[in-house]
Every structure is written in structure tokens, then in C-alpha cells.
GROMACS .gro file of C-alpha atoms in nm:
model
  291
    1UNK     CA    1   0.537   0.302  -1.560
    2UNK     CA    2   0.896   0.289  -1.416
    3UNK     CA    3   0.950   0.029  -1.205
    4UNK     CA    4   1.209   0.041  -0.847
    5UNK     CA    5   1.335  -0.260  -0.687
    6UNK     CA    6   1.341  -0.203  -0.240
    7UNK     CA    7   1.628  -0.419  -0.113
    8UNK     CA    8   1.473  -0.496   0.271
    9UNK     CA    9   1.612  -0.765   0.361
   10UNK     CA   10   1.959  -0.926   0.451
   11UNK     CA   11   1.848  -1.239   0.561
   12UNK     CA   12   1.791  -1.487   0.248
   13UNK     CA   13   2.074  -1.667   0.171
   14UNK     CA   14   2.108  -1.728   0.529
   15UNK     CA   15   2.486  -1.692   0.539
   16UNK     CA   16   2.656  -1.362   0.631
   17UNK     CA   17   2.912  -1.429   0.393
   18UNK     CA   18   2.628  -1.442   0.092
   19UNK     CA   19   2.540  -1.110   0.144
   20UNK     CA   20   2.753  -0.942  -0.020
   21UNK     CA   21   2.714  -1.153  -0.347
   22UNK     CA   22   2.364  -1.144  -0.306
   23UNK     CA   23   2.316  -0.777  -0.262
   24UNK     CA   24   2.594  -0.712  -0.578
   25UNK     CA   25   2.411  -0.946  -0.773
   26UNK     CA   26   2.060  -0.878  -0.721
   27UNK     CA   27   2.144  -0.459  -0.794
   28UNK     CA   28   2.343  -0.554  -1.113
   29UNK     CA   29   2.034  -0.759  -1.246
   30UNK     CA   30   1.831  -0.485  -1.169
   31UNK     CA   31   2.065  -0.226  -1.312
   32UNK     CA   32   2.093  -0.453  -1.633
   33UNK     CA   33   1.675  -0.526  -1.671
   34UNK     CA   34   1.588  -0.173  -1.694
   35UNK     CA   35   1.494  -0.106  -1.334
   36UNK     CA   36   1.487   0.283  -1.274
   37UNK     CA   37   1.571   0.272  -0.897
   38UNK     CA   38   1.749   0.069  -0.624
   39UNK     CA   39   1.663   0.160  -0.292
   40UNK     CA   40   1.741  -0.026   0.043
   41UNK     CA   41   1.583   0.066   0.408
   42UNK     CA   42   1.761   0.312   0.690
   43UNK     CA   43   1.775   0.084   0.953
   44UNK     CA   44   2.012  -0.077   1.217
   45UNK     CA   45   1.767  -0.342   1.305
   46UNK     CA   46   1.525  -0.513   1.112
   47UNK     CA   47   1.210  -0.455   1.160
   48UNK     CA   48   1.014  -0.655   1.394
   49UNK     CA   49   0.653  -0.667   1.209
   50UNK     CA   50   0.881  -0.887   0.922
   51UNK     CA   51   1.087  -1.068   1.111
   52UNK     CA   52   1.310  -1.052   1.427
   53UNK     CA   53   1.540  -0.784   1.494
   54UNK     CA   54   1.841  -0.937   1.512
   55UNK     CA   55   1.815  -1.043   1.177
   56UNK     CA   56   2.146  -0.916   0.983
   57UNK     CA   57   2.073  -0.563   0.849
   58UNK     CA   58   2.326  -0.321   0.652
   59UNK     CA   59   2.398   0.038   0.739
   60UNK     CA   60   2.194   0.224   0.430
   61UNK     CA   61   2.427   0.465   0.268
   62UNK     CA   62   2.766   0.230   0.274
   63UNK     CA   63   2.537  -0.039   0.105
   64UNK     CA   64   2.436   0.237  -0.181
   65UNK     CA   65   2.834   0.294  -0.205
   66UNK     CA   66   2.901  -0.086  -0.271
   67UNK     CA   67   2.616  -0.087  -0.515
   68UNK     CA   68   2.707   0.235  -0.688
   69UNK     CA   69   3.016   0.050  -0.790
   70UNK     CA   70   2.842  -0.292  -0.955
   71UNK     CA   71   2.538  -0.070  -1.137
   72UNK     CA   72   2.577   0.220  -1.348
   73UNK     CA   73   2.183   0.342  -1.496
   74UNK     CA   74   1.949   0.306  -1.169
   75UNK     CA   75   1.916   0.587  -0.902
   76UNK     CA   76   1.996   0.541  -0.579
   77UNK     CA   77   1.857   0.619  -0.244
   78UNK     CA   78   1.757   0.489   0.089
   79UNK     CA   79   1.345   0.445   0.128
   80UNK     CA   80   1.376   0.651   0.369
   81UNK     CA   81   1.669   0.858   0.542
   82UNK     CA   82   1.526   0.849   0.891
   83UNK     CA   83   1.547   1.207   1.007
   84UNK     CA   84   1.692   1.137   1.359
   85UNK     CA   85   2.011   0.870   1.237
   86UNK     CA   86   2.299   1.179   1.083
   87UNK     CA   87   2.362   1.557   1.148
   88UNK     CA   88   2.171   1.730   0.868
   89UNK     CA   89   2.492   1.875   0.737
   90UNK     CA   90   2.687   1.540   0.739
   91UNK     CA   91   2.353   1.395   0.548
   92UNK     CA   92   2.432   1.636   0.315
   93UNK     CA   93   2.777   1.542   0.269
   94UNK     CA   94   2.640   1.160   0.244
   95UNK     CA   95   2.427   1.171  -0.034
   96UNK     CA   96   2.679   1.407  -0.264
   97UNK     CA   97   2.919   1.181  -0.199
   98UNK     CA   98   2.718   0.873  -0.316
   99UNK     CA   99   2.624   1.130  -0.632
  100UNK     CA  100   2.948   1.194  -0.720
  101UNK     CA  101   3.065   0.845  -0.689
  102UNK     CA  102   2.727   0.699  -0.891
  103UNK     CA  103   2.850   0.942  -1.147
  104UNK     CA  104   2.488   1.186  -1.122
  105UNK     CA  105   2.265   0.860  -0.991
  106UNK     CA  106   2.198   0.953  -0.644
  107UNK     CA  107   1.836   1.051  -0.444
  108UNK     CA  108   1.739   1.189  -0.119
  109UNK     CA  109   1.511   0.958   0.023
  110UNK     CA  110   1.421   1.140   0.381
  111UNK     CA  111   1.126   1.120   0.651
  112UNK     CA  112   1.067   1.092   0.989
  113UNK     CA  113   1.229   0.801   1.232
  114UNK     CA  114   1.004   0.589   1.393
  115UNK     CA  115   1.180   0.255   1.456
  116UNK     CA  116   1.236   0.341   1.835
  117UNK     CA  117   1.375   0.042   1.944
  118UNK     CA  118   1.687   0.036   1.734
  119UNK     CA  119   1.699   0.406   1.879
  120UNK     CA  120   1.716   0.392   2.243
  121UNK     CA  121   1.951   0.057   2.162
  122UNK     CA  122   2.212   0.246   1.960
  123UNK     CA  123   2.192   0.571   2.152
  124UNK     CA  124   1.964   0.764   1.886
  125UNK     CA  125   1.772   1.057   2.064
  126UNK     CA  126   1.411   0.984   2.073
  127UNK     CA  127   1.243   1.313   2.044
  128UNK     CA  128   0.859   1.351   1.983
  129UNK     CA  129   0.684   1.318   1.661
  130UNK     CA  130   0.571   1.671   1.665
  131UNK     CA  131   1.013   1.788   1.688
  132UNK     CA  132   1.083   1.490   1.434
  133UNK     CA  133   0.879   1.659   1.196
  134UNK     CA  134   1.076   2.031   1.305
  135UNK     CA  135   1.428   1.830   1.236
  136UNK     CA  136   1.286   1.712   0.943
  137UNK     CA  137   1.189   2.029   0.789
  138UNK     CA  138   1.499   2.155   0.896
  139UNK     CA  139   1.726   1.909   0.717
  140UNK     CA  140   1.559   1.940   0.383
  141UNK     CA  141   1.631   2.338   0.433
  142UNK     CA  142   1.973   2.256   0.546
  143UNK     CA  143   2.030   2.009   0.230
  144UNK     CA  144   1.929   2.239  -0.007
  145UNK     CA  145   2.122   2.517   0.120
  146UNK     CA  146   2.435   2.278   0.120
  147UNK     CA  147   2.314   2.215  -0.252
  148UNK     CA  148   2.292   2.572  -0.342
  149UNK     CA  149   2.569   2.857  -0.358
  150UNK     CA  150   2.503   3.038   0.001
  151UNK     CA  151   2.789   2.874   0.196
  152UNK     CA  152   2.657   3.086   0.512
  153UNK     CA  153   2.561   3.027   0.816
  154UNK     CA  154   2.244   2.864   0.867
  155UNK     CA  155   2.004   2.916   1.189
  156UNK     CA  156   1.764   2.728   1.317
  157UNK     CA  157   1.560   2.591   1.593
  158UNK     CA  158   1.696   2.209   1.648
  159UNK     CA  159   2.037   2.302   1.411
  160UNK     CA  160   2.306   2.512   1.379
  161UNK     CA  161   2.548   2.570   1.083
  162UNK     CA  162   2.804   2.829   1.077
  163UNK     CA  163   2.904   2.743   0.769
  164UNK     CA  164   2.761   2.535   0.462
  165UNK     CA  165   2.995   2.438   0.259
  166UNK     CA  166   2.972   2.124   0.027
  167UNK     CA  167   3.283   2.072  -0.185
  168UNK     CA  168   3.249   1.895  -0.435
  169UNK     CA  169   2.918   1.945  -0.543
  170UNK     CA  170   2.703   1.700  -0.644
  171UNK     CA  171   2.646   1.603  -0.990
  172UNK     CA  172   2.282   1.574  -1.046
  173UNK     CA  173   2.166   1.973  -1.146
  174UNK     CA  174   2.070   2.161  -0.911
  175UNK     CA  175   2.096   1.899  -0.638
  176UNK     CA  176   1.959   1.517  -0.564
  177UNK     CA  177   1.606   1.480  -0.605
  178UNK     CA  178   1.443   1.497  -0.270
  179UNK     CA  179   1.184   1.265  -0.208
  180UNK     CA  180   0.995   1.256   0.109
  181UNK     CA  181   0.811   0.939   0.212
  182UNK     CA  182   0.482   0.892   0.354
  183UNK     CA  183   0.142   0.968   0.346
  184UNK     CA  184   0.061   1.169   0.664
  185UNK     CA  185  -0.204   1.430   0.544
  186UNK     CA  186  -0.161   1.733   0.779
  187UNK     CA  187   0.254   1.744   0.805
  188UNK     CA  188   0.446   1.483   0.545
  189UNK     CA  189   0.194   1.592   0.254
  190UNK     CA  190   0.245   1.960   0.311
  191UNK     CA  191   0.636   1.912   0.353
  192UNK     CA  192   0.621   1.781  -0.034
  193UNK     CA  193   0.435   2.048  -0.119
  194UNK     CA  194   0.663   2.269   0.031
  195UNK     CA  195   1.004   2.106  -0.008
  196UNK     CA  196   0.960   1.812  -0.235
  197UNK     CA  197   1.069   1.742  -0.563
  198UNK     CA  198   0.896   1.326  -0.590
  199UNK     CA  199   0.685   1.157  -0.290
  200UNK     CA  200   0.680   0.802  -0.187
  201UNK     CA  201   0.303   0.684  -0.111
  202UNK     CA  202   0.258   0.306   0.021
  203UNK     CA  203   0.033   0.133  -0.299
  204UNK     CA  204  -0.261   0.004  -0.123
  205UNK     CA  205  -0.534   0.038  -0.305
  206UNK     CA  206  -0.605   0.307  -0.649
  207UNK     CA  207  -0.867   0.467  -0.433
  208UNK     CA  208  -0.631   0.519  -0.106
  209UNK     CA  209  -0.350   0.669  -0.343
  210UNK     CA  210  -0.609   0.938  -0.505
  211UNK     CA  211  -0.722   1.030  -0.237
  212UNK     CA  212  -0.363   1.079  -0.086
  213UNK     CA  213  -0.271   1.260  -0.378
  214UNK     CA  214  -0.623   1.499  -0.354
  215UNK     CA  215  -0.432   1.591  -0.037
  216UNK     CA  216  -0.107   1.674  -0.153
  217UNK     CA  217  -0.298   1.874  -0.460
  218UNK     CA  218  -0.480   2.116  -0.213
  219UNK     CA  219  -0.096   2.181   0.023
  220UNK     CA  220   0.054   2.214  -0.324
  221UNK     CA  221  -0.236   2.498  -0.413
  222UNK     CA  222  -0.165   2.636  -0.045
  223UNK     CA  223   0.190   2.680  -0.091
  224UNK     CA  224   0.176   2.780  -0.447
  225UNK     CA  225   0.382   2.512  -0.535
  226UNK     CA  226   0.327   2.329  -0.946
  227UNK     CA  227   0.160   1.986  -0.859
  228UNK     CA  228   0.242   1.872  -1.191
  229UNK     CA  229   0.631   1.893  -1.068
  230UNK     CA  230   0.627   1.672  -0.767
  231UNK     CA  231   0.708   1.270  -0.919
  232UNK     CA  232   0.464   1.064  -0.718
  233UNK     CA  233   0.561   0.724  -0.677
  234UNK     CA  234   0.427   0.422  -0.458
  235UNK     CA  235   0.577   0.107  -0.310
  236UNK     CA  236   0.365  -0.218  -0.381
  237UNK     CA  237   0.233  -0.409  -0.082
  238UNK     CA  238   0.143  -0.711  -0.288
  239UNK     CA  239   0.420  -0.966  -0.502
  240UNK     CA  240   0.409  -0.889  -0.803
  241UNK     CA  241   0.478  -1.251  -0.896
  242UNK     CA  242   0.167  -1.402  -0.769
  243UNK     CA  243  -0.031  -1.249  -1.019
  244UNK     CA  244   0.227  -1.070  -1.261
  245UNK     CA  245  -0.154  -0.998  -1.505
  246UNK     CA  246  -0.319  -0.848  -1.187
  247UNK     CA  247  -0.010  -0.652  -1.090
  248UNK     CA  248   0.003  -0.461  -1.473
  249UNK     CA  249  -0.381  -0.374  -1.456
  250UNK     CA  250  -0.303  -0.233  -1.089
  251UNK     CA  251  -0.019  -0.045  -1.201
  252UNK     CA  252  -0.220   0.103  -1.475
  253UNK     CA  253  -0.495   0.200  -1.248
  254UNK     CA  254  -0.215   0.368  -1.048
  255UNK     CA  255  -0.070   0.555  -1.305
  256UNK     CA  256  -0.377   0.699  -1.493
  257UNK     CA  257  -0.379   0.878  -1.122
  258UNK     CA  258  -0.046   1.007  -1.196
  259UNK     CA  259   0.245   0.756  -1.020
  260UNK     CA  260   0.505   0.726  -1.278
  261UNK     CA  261   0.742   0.447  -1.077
  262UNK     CA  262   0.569   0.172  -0.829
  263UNK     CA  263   0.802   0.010  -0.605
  264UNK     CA  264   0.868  -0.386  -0.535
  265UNK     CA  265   1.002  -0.573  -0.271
  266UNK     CA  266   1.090  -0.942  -0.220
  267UNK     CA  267   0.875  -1.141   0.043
  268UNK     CA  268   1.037  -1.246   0.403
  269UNK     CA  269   1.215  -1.556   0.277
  270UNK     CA  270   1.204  -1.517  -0.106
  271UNK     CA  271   1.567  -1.507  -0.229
  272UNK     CA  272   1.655  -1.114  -0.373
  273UNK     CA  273   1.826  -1.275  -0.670
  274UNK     CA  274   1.544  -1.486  -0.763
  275UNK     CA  275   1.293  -1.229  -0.721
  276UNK     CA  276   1.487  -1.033  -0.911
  277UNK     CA  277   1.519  -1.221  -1.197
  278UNK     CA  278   1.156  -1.339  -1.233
  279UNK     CA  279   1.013  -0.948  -1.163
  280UNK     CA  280   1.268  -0.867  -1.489
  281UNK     CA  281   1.111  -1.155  -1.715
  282UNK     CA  282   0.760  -1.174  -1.592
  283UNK     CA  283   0.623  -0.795  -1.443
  284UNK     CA  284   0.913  -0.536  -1.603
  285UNK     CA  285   0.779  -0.595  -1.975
  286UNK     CA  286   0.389  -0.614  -1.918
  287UNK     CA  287   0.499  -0.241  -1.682
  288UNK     CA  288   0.687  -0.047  -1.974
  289UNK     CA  289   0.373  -0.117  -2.197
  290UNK     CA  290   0.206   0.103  -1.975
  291UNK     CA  291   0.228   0.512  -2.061
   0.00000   0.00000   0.00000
């Protein structure tokens, strides 16, 4: 079981001027434990079920740039790109560059916005659900095109490209790993079927996650798409620290259901370095035991 550590939050040490330490420090440890991935959020605000939203909060993809250059194993990504935030083609352009300069490290965390609040207050269209999910499928056809030899034009409803070039190309063979995030049954679920190449499922309970994943098996056997190819991981809802035992035999539970990398996050509050630190020494080791 691989294990990912989600950078959410800006906020602990309470000084602006410690974030930057804290963030470069808290990715290197991770980098340097054995963590597979670093991810941080897509948002301009934080969001308001953890705390307040003007809490300090980092734009996603110049973040992964600053931590590209202090790590140099763990792949990086945003949990998630929210669909509505860049033109697809620029998105495109976004994640190969944080590719090339990880040296090959880079993933294509994308799903659909929600956060409409930070929308309407930076002057993001807010579009319905049902034409998030269009853009969405449209991006991950207009990313992989960018990824792929046909510089063309591409045509579609919500986007139009009349050309698609993407020079350099990334590094990672044939493109970024796309991993789409959530566990909606009728439209995220068939998009990994369809598009995906790892989903991102929230960890609530062993029972809630194989059930999720019965639903992705039957899109995957309507699409004729290889189940076995899609990398299923899940983001913990629980510290891992409060029960480190607990956490393993959960874990375990979750991967004999197939999730190969479970995702933890500091509490509000909790400094990132110390959590960290303590996730490395106390959860990491009892989580590589586990096949």
C-alpha cells in the first residue's frame, strides 16, 4: 500500500511568511520518507466546511512548481484540477510543464468545480453540473489529444481548438496519468471508465469503497475498458495518527479490494511538518508491510 500525503491547508504556522518553509519542508520530508505522491487542493479560497475562507490558500499548479524543485521521487498533482478554473488547452500546457520540470513526476488530477463561492468572487463562470460534467469530458479529450501526435484541430461543444500543439512534450510515456476524482456513480464513474487511467475515491468505510468500485467495474464492462488498468486510490477521512494500528488494518481492508495508494491529510490546526514527520515514523512502515 502506497501511501500520498494532501497538502490542504496554508494556515498552520500562522505566519504568511512560514509558508513557504513550511510547504518546502513538509514535501521534502515526504519526498525523503518514501511517500509516493504530493498533492495539494485547486482552490482560491479555502474551503468553508474546514475553516473560513479567507484563510491564506496557494494557487495549485505554481505550488507543484515550487515543490517540484525541493523533491525529486513523489508524483505530483492537484486533488483535483477543478474543470471550470483554465482553458483545457492551457491545462494542458500546465501539467507538461510541471512534467517536464519534475523531470517525468507529474499527474492529472481533474474533476468537476463545485466551490461556487470562490467562483462568482473571482469571475469563474458558474455553469450547471450537468455542462461541468460536458467541459469535463471535453478537457480530458482535449488533454489527451495535446498528449498525442494529432496537432489538429479539435471540435467540440463547450471548446474549440484549431490547433493542438504541445511542444515540448511531456516526459511521462504516453502522457500524465489522468486521474479523475470522485465517486458519482452515473457520470464521474463512467468518465474513468471511459477516460481514466487511476480514480480518487474518498476512504470512508471498506464497504462504501467496494461498492464504489462494483460501480466503476460494470461502466468499465460497458465501455469495454480493462478494470484491472484503472489505479484506484482513496483519500483517508480519519488521522492516521490517532490510531496508527487501526489505520494499517483499515488500509489492508482497503487494499484486499484493490486501492493500491490511500491518501492523508493533516487536521485543521495540526502543523504539516509535524504531521509529516510522525505519519513517516509511525503509519508509512506498518503501510509498506502491506501487499
Amino acid at each position: 500500500m502506497k501511501l500520498g500525503l494532501h497538502y490542504w491547508t496554508y494556515s498552520t504556522p500562522g505566519d504568511v511568511r512560514s509558508i513557504a518553509p513550511t510547504l518546502e519542508r513538509s514535501a521534502w520530508l515526504a519526498d525523503q520518507a518514501g511517500f509516493a505522491s504530493f498533492t495539494v487542493m485547486d482552490h482560491y479560497f479555502q474551503m468553508e466546511q474546514q475553516g473560513e475562507a479567507t484563510e491564506p490558500m496557494l494557487e495549485g499548479y505554481t505550488a507543484l512548481g515550487y515543490v517540484a524543485g525541493h523533491t525529486s521521487r513523489a508524483t505530483l498533482g492537484l486533488m483535483v484540477t477543478g474543470v471550470m478554473y483554465r482553458y483545457p488547452g492551457l491545462l494542458a500546457k500546465i501539467v507538461t510543464t510541471l512534467d517536464v520540470l519534475s523531470e517525468g513526476r507529474a499527474r492529472l488530477g481533474i474533476g468537476a468545480s463545485w466551490y461556487e463561492r470562490e467562483q462568482r468572487a473571482l469571475g469563474v463562470p458558474v455553469v450547471p453540473v450537468a455542462e461541468r460534467f460536458e467541459r469535463l469530458e471535453e478537457t480530458i479529450q482535449i488533454c489527451q489529444q495535446m498528449w498525442s501526435d494529432n496537432d489538429g484541430p479539435y471540435q467540440g461543444k463547450h471548446y474549440q481548438l484549431a490547433e493542438t500543439i504541445c511542444s515540448p512534450a511531456p516526459i511521462t510515456r504516453p502522457h500524465p496519468p489522468i486521474l479523475i476524482g470522485g465517486g458519482g456513480e452515473q457520470k464521474t464513474l463512467r468518465l474513468v471508465a471511459k477516460y481514466g487511467d487511476a480514480c480518487n475515491l474518498f476512504a470512508t468505510t471498506p464497504d462504501d469503497i467496494a461498492h464504489k468500485l462494483d460501480v466503476l467495474r460494470t461502466h468499465c464492462t460497458n465501455e469495454g475498458t480493462d478494470y484491472d488498468r484503472i489505479t484506484k486510490t482513496a483519500l483517508a477521512t480519519v488521522d492516521p495518527l490517532d490510531d496508527p494500528d487501526g489505520f494499517a488494518a483499515a488500509a489492508e481492508q482497503y487494499a484486499k479490494l484493490g486501492i493500491t495508494e490511500l491518501g492523508v491529510m493533516p487536521n485543521p490546526g495540526q502543523n504539516p511538518v509535524e504531521f509529516t514527520e510522525k505519519v513517516a515514523q509511525q503509519v508509512l512502515p506498518r503501510l509498506s508491510a502491506i501487499g
